Structures are given as structure tokens and as C-alpha cells.
Short mmCIF file of C-alpha atoms in Angstrom, two decimals:
data_model
loop_
_atom_site.label_atom_id
_atom_site.label_comp_id
_atom_site.label_asym_id
_atom_site.label_seq_id
_atom_site.Cartn_x
_atom_site.Cartn_y
_atom_site.Cartn_z
CA UNK A 1 -103.67 68.46 -111.58
CA UNK A 2 -105.50 67.35 -108.44
CA UNK A 3 -108.85 68.98 -107.80
CA UNK A 4 -109.71 70.21 -104.33
CA UNK A 5 -112.62 68.22 -102.82
CA UNK A 6 -115.80 70.18 -102.13
CA UNK A 7 -115.36 70.86 -98.45
CA UNK A 8 -117.19 74.10 -97.74
CA UNK A 9 -120.64 75.59 -97.53
CA UNK A 10 -122.09 79.08 -97.28
CA UNK A 11 -123.07 79.87 -93.66
CA UNK A 12 -126.61 81.13 -93.17
CA UNK A 13 -126.93 84.78 -92.27
CA UNK A 14 -130.13 84.50 -90.23
CA UNK A 15 -128.88 82.15 -87.52
CA UNK A 16 -128.20 83.42 -83.99
CA UNK A 17 -124.56 83.70 -82.92
CA UNK A 18 -122.99 81.15 -80.62
CA UNK A 19 -123.53 81.37 -76.90
CA UNK A 20 -121.39 80.67 -73.84
CA UNK A 21 -124.32 79.21 -71.88
CA UNK A 22 -123.56 75.57 -71.05
CA UNK A 23 -126.75 74.86 -69.11
CA UNK A 24 -128.53 73.08 -72.03
CA UNK A 25 -125.53 70.73 -72.29
CA UNK A 26 -125.53 70.16 -68.52
CA UNK A 27 -129.27 69.45 -68.61
CA UNK A 28 -128.96 66.97 -71.48
CA UNK A 29 -126.14 65.04 -69.80
CA UNK A 30 -127.89 64.99 -66.45
CA UNK A 31 -130.85 63.33 -68.19
CA UNK A 32 -128.57 60.75 -69.83
CA UNK A 33 -128.82 58.94 -73.13
CA UNK A 34 -126.58 61.45 -74.91
CA UNK A 35 -124.91 60.37 -78.16
CA UNK A 36 -121.64 62.22 -78.82
CA UNK A 37 -120.55 63.02 -82.38
CA UNK A 38 -117.02 64.44 -82.44
CA UNK A 39 -114.92 66.06 -85.13
CA UNK A 40 -111.40 67.39 -85.62
CA UNK A 41 -111.98 70.32 -83.25
CA UNK A 42 -111.87 68.08 -80.20
CA UNK A 43 -108.28 67.07 -81.01
CA UNK A 44 -106.76 70.51 -81.60
CA UNK A 45 -105.78 70.78 -77.93
CA UNK A 46 -103.76 67.58 -78.44
CA UNK A 47 -101.70 69.35 -81.09
CA UNK A 48 -103.59 67.96 -84.10
CA UNK A 49 -104.90 70.80 -86.32
CA UNK A 50 -108.45 70.87 -87.60
CA UNK A 51 -109.53 71.32 -91.21
CA UNK A 52 -111.59 74.50 -91.22
CA UNK A 53 -111.01 76.56 -88.08
CA UNK A 54 -108.67 79.50 -87.84
CA UNK A 55 -105.41 78.30 -89.41
CA UNK A 56 -107.10 75.05 -90.47
CA UNK A 57 -105.16 72.75 -92.78
CA UNK A 58 -107.48 73.17 -95.78
CA UNK A 59 -106.00 76.62 -96.31
CA UNK A 60 -102.72 74.99 -97.38
CA UNK A 61 -103.41 71.26 -97.89
CA UNK A 62 -105.61 69.25 -100.27
CA UNK A 63 -106.38 65.86 -98.70
CA UNK A 64 -105.63 62.71 -100.66
CA UNK A 65 -108.61 61.32 -102.59
CA UNK A 66 -109.35 57.63 -103.00
CA UNK A 67 -109.31 58.02 -106.77
CA UNK A 68 -105.80 59.52 -106.81
CA UNK A 69 -104.45 56.99 -104.32
CA UNK A 70 -105.67 53.93 -106.21
CA UNK A 71 -104.91 55.17 -109.74
CA UNK A 72 -101.54 56.90 -109.41
CA UNK A 73 -98.38 55.22 -108.08
CA UNK A 74 -96.64 58.59 -107.78
CA UNK A 75 -99.54 59.93 -105.70
CA UNK A 76 -99.26 56.90 -103.40
CA UNK A 77 -95.53 57.47 -103.02
CA UNK A 78 -96.05 61.12 -102.08
CA UNK A 79 -98.86 60.14 -99.72
CA UNK A 80 -96.85 57.51 -97.86
CA UNK A 81 -93.82 59.81 -97.58
CA UNK A 82 -95.97 62.50 -95.97
CA UNK A 83 -97.98 60.06 -93.89
CA UNK A 84 -94.91 58.18 -92.64
CA UNK A 85 -93.33 61.40 -91.43
CA UNK A 86 -96.62 62.65 -89.99
CA UNK A 87 -97.17 59.40 -88.09
CA UNK A 88 -94.09 60.03 -85.97
CA UNK A 89 -95.80 63.09 -84.47
CA UNK A 90 -99.43 62.08 -84.93
CA UNK A 91 -98.95 58.71 -83.27
CA UNK A 92 -97.49 60.35 -80.16
CA UNK A 93 -100.45 62.71 -79.59
CA UNK A 94 -102.22 62.21 -76.26
CA UNK A 95 -105.85 62.73 -75.23
CA UNK A 96 -106.71 66.18 -73.92
CA UNK A 97 -109.26 67.38 -71.37
CA UNK A 98 -112.08 67.16 -73.92
CA UNK A 99 -111.43 63.49 -74.68
CA UNK A 100 -111.06 62.71 -70.98
CA UNK A 101 -114.33 64.48 -70.13
CA UNK A 102 -116.21 62.44 -72.76
CA UNK A 103 -114.73 59.25 -71.29
CA UNK A 104 -115.77 60.39 -67.80
CA UNK A 105 -119.35 61.01 -68.96
CA UNK A 106 -119.36 57.50 -70.40
CA UNK A 107 -118.12 55.95 -67.16
CA UNK A 108 -120.95 57.70 -65.33
CA UNK A 109 -123.51 56.11 -67.67
CA UNK A 110 -124.62 59.43 -69.18
CA UNK A 111 -123.82 58.54 -72.79
CA UNK A 112 -125.56 56.16 -75.15
CA UNK A 113 -122.50 56.09 -77.40
CA UNK A 114 -119.69 57.98 -79.11
CA UNK A 115 -119.24 58.44 -82.86
CA UNK A 116 -116.04 60.14 -83.96
CA UNK A 117 -115.15 61.48 -87.39
CA UNK A 118 -111.50 61.51 -86.30
CA UNK A 119 -108.90 58.90 -87.22
CA UNK A 120 -106.51 59.66 -84.34
CA UNK A 121 -107.67 57.08 -81.76
CA UNK A 122 -107.66 59.65 -78.95
CA UNK A 123 -111.17 58.87 -77.67
CA UNK A 124 -110.13 55.25 -77.12
CA UNK A 125 -106.84 56.30 -75.53
CA UNK A 126 -108.83 58.44 -73.09
CA UNK A 127 -111.05 55.49 -72.15
CA UNK A 128 -114.04 55.63 -74.54
CA UNK A 129 -113.57 52.01 -75.55
CA UNK A 130 -116.72 51.62 -77.68
CA UNK A 131 -116.28 54.76 -79.79
CA UNK A 132 -117.34 54.17 -83.40
CA UNK A 133 -114.62 55.38 -85.77
CA UNK A 134 -116.80 56.63 -88.63
CA UNK A 135 -113.85 57.32 -90.93
CA UNK A 136 -111.62 54.48 -89.71
CA UNK A 137 -108.25 54.68 -87.96
CA UNK A 138 -104.69 55.53 -88.90
CA UNK A 139 -103.46 52.88 -86.45
CA UNK A 140 -104.34 50.09 -88.89
CA UNK A 141 -103.40 49.35 -92.53
CA UNK A 142 -105.38 47.32 -95.09
CA UNK A 143 -104.25 45.63 -98.29
CA UNK A 144 -106.43 46.62 -101.25
CA UNK A 145 -105.79 43.26 -102.93
CA UNK A 146 -106.20 40.56 -100.28
CA UNK A 147 -107.97 42.59 -97.56
CA UNK A 148 -105.47 41.69 -94.83
CA UNK A 149 -105.14 44.11 -91.91
CA UNK A 150 -101.91 44.93 -90.10
CA UNK A 151 -100.83 47.38 -87.38
CA UNK A 152 -99.55 50.78 -88.51
CA UNK A 153 -96.54 50.45 -86.22
CA UNK A 154 -95.47 47.36 -88.20
CA UNK A 155 -95.69 49.30 -91.47
CA UNK A 156 -93.78 52.20 -89.89
CA UNK A 157 -90.94 49.81 -89.03
CA UNK A 158 -90.83 48.47 -92.61
CA UNK A 159 -90.85 51.98 -94.08
CA UNK A 160 -88.02 53.00 -91.75
CA UNK A 161 -85.95 50.06 -93.02
CA UNK A 162 -86.77 50.86 -96.65
CA UNK A 163 -85.95 54.56 -96.27
CA UNK A 164 -82.88 54.97 -94.04
CA UNK A 165 -82.02 58.59 -93.40
CA UNK A 166 -85.46 59.91 -94.41
CA UNK A 167 -85.62 62.96 -92.14
CA UNK A 168 -87.14 65.91 -94.03
CA UNK A 169 -88.44 68.89 -92.08
CA UNK A 170 -92.22 69.23 -92.50
CA UNK A 171 -94.02 72.56 -92.61
CA UNK A 172 -96.86 71.14 -90.50
CA UNK A 173 -99.04 68.13 -89.66
CA UNK A 174 -102.63 67.77 -90.88
CA UNK A 175 -105.73 66.14 -89.31
CA UNK A 176 -105.44 63.14 -91.65
CA UNK A 177 -101.90 62.42 -90.42
CA UNK A 178 -100.13 63.86 -93.45
CA UNK A 179 -97.06 66.03 -93.04
CA UNK A 180 -96.66 69.03 -95.35
CA UNK A 181 -93.80 68.08 -97.68
CA UNK A 182 -92.80 69.31 -101.11
CA UNK A 183 -92.62 66.90 -104.04
CA UNK A 184 -88.83 67.25 -103.90
CA UNK A 185 -88.73 66.19 -100.25
CA UNK A 186 -90.87 63.11 -100.98
CA UNK A 187 -89.14 62.33 -104.27
CA UNK A 188 -86.96 59.36 -103.33
CA UNK A 189 -89.32 57.69 -100.87
CA UNK A 190 -89.77 53.91 -101.26
CA UNK A 191 -93.21 52.37 -100.68
CA UNK A 192 -93.47 48.78 -99.42
CA UNK A 193 -96.13 46.24 -100.52
CA UNK A 194 -98.34 43.85 -98.57
CA UNK A 195 -96.20 41.08 -97.04
CA UNK A 196 -98.87 38.48 -97.86
CA UNK A 197 -99.73 39.13 -101.51
CA UNK A 198 -97.58 42.07 -102.64
CA UNK A 199 -100.65 44.28 -103.06
CA UNK A 200 -101.16 47.99 -102.42
CA UNK A 201 -101.35 49.06 -98.78
CA UNK A 202 -103.71 51.82 -97.64
CA UNK A 203 -104.41 53.22 -94.17
CA UNK A 204 -107.72 51.86 -92.90
CA UNK A 205 -109.37 55.26 -93.23
CA UNK A 206 -112.08 56.64 -95.49
CA UNK A 207 -110.41 58.97 -97.97
CA UNK A 208 -112.23 61.87 -99.58
CA UNK A 209 -114.12 60.42 -102.56
CA UNK A 210 -114.58 57.10 -100.75
CA UNK A 211 -117.78 56.04 -99.01
CA UNK A 212 -118.19 55.03 -95.38
CA UNK A 213 -119.02 51.29 -95.22
CA UNK A 214 -122.86 50.93 -95.25
CA UNK A 215 -122.92 48.66 -92.19
CA UNK A 216 -121.01 51.30 -90.20
CA UNK A 217 -123.45 54.00 -91.28
CA UNK A 218 -126.42 51.85 -90.27
CA UNK A 219 -124.82 51.13 -86.89
CA UNK A 220 -124.50 54.88 -86.32
CA UNK A 221 -128.09 55.46 -87.44
CA UNK A 222 -129.19 52.87 -84.88
CA UNK A 223 -127.23 54.74 -82.19
CA UNK A 224 -129.08 57.94 -83.14
CA UNK A 225 -132.42 56.13 -82.94
CA UNK A 226 -131.64 54.90 -79.42
CA UNK A 227 -130.27 58.22 -78.14
CA UNK A 228 -132.20 60.80 -76.15
CA UNK A 229 -130.15 63.67 -77.60
CA UNK A 230 -127.14 64.33 -79.83
CA UNK A 231 -124.11 66.34 -78.67
CA UNK A 232 -121.79 67.50 -81.48
CA UNK A 233 -118.25 68.35 -80.39
CA UNK A 234 -115.78 70.20 -82.60
CA UNK A 235 -117.25 69.47 -86.02
CA UNK A 236 -118.22 71.97 -88.71
CA UNK A 237 -120.53 69.25 -90.13
CA UNK A 238 -119.51 70.33 -93.61
CA UNK A 239 -119.48 66.83 -95.08
CA UNK A 240 -122.58 64.66 -95.20
CA UNK A 241 -120.97 61.74 -93.33
CA UNK A 242 -121.59 63.54 -90.03
CA UNK A 243 -124.38 65.97 -90.97
CA UNK A 244 -126.76 63.12 -91.84
CA UNK A 245 -126.87 62.04 -88.18
CA UNK A 246 -127.69 65.59 -87.07
CA UNK A 247 -130.51 65.73 -89.59
CA UNK A 248 -131.76 62.31 -88.49
CA UNK A 249 -131.85 63.37 -84.84
CA UNK A 250 -133.62 66.64 -85.63
CA UNK A 251 -136.18 64.96 -87.88
CA UNK A 252 -137.16 62.59 -85.07
CA UNK A 253 -137.46 65.37 -82.49
CA UNK A 254 -134.27 64.65 -80.57
CA UNK A 255 -132.45 67.73 -79.22
CA UNK A 256 -129.19 68.54 -81.02
CA UNK A 257 -126.57 70.50 -79.08
CA UNK A 258 -123.33 71.73 -80.61
CA UNK A 259 -120.09 72.93 -79.04
CA UNK A 260 -117.96 74.52 -81.75
CA UNK A 261 -116.19 77.86 -81.90
CA UNK A 262 -117.40 78.62 -85.44
CA UNK A 263 -120.72 78.33 -87.23
CA UNK A 264 -121.56 74.83 -88.45
CA UNK A 265 -123.66 73.41 -91.24
CA UNK A 266 -125.93 71.87 -88.61
CA UNK A 267 -126.71 75.04 -86.63
CA UNK A 268 -130.19 75.31 -88.14
CA UNK A 269 -131.05 71.91 -86.64
CA UNK A 270 -129.65 72.62 -83.17
CA UNK A 271 -131.14 73.73 -79.91
CA UNK A 272 -127.96 75.67 -79.15
CA UNK A 273 -124.39 76.17 -80.32
CA UNK A 274 -121.89 76.90 -77.58
CA UNK A 275 -118.90 78.90 -78.81
CA UNK A 276 -116.18 77.90 -76.32
CA UNK A 277 -112.94 75.89 -76.44
CA UNK A 278 -113.91 72.25 -76.00
CA UNK A 279 -111.52 71.43 -73.16
CA UNK A 280 -112.80 74.37 -71.14
CA UNK A 281 -116.45 73.73 -71.98
CA UNK A 282 -116.47 70.01 -71.21
CA UNK A 283 -114.48 70.23 -67.99
CA UNK A 284 -116.84 73.02 -66.84
CA UNK A 285 -119.82 70.77 -67.60
CA UNK A 286 -118.17 67.92 -65.70
CA UNK A 287 -117.57 70.19 -62.71
CA UNK A 288 -121.21 71.27 -62.66
CA UNK A 289 -122.28 67.64 -62.73
CA UNK A 290 -119.80 66.71 -60.00
CA UNK A 291 -117.94 64.31 -62.29
CA UNK A 292 -114.15 63.99 -61.90
CA UNK A 293 -112.16 64.11 -65.14
CA UNK A 294 -109.19 61.76 -64.96
CA UNK A 295 -106.00 63.68 -65.71
CA UNK A 296 -103.97 60.64 -66.70
CA UNK A 297 -103.41 59.91 -70.38
CA UNK A 298 -102.86 56.43 -71.73
CA UNK A 299 -99.52 56.09 -73.52
CA UNK A 300 -99.86 55.50 -77.27
CA UNK A 301 -98.31 52.44 -78.88
#
């Protein structure tokens, strides 16, 4: 039986509630040098659910762990059945106002960088070309044997050919790109191997139980060191992969600002937590700064 990863914490009772005052965010951006750290909450307005908010996917879905994926062929088959179906919807998601506002801030020279915990590629599609994908991307696949990379769309084509007529109805789509399918629905799915060596293919994402590559972590730490402030967007900061950068910023005296509807694990380190929908909050900030937010969305491949 698969164990649920540890993905929660006990919120502190002595922290102030969230505010609707955006002036600290406006002030930080007007000064410049802001490093953005985004989580699943920034993509909910694009139709991709988050993990822990109201109706979040963790209430019904246990994410795949690296240990299960690498050790169990049946687990890989179930994963790729769900992920293949989910990719059809996930891969068509488009950037929302929050992503476009972040890209607009970058074009105006107000940001020192963007780190995203998301694997959906929506920051890049909105125009944030140098966003660091902390947990990787679903748009690329890696072979665990030979290390070769290939585009996800190429794998999707091969899986379509190997599974003609695979059209189950999913109960929902999750932030990691999985569709909610029963074991019976995924039962006959055929997985394809690496075309180069016949090895096991895995999406180029960091699964639960897997570590973020050290060089990527150090690159992000360097971005924190160079930043004037840290702006967290739509992340509960439950897992250490993102929380460590909040702690680093706070320990070095850099202001931490958070926009998230619910309490986060980093609230104790923050100057403020704004409890507003991200699209509304960021477009309001852009308006106050006189920055146009481009309404066009780049078509996904």
C-alpha cells in the first residue's frame, strides 16, 4: 500500500490574519530587485488545481513518489496512463492574468528573477523566459538509463499509437499533470520505452521523495542573495524545497511578502501576507504602477 507523503504542517495560532493591503507589494516592486517564488496557486486561474487550497487535489490524490515509480512496473503503468490522459488537458492550459503580470514586471526591469515550483510552463508561455523551474517541467521526458531527453509531445504521440482507443473519463486533473483514474481504467495501458536504449522514461520533474538537483538549488540560493526582496505567489510553502528560500531571505534581512489566500508555513518570516486572488492582486499592483499587462497568451505546443 502506498504511503501518503508528508505534505502538511500545523498552522501557528498567534500569527495575524491575511490582509487585503497591497501597498507593501507595490512599494517593493517600485524599488525593484524583487525575486518571485511561485507555487501552484498562481495556476489555478488557468484551470490547474492546487494541492492544498479549498478543493485541493491532496484531499483525493496521493502524488507519485520516486521510489514507487522506479521500483514498481505496475505503478509506472498506472502513472503513465493517468499522466498521458492528463497531458491532453494540462498541455492546453494557458497563462492567466497572474502569469502575465509577473512577465510584465520582468519586462519593466522590476524583477531580479523568477523561481517557480510549478511544472506547467505557464510562466514561460506568458513571457518570463528565464524562470527557474525548481521542480522541472512536464514538457520534457528523461530516460533513467541513458539520460537522453525528449519532448513530451513526442512521447504523447508514441503513447497514442501504442494505446488506440484509450479514452477513459477522468474525475479530475491534478497539479502534477495526473488525471484521476481508477486502476480498472488504467489497467490495459501500454508504456513505451526509450527509443535510444530501451530504458525507463520519466517526466523531467522532481517527484515526491526525490531531491532537487544541488546545482539548481544553489542557483536559486544565489538569486536570493542578489535580490532586494522576495515575493511569494500562491505557495503554501509546506515543503522545504520552497520554504528554504524564504528562510534564507529572512535570515539575511530581506523583506518577504506573500500573496496567498490561506495561511502559509512561511508567514512567520514575512512582512505581510495578502489574502486575495492572485490574478486580481497582481493586476491591481500593475495598475498602481502604471504597467500594462499584456492580454495575449502564447499558444502551447
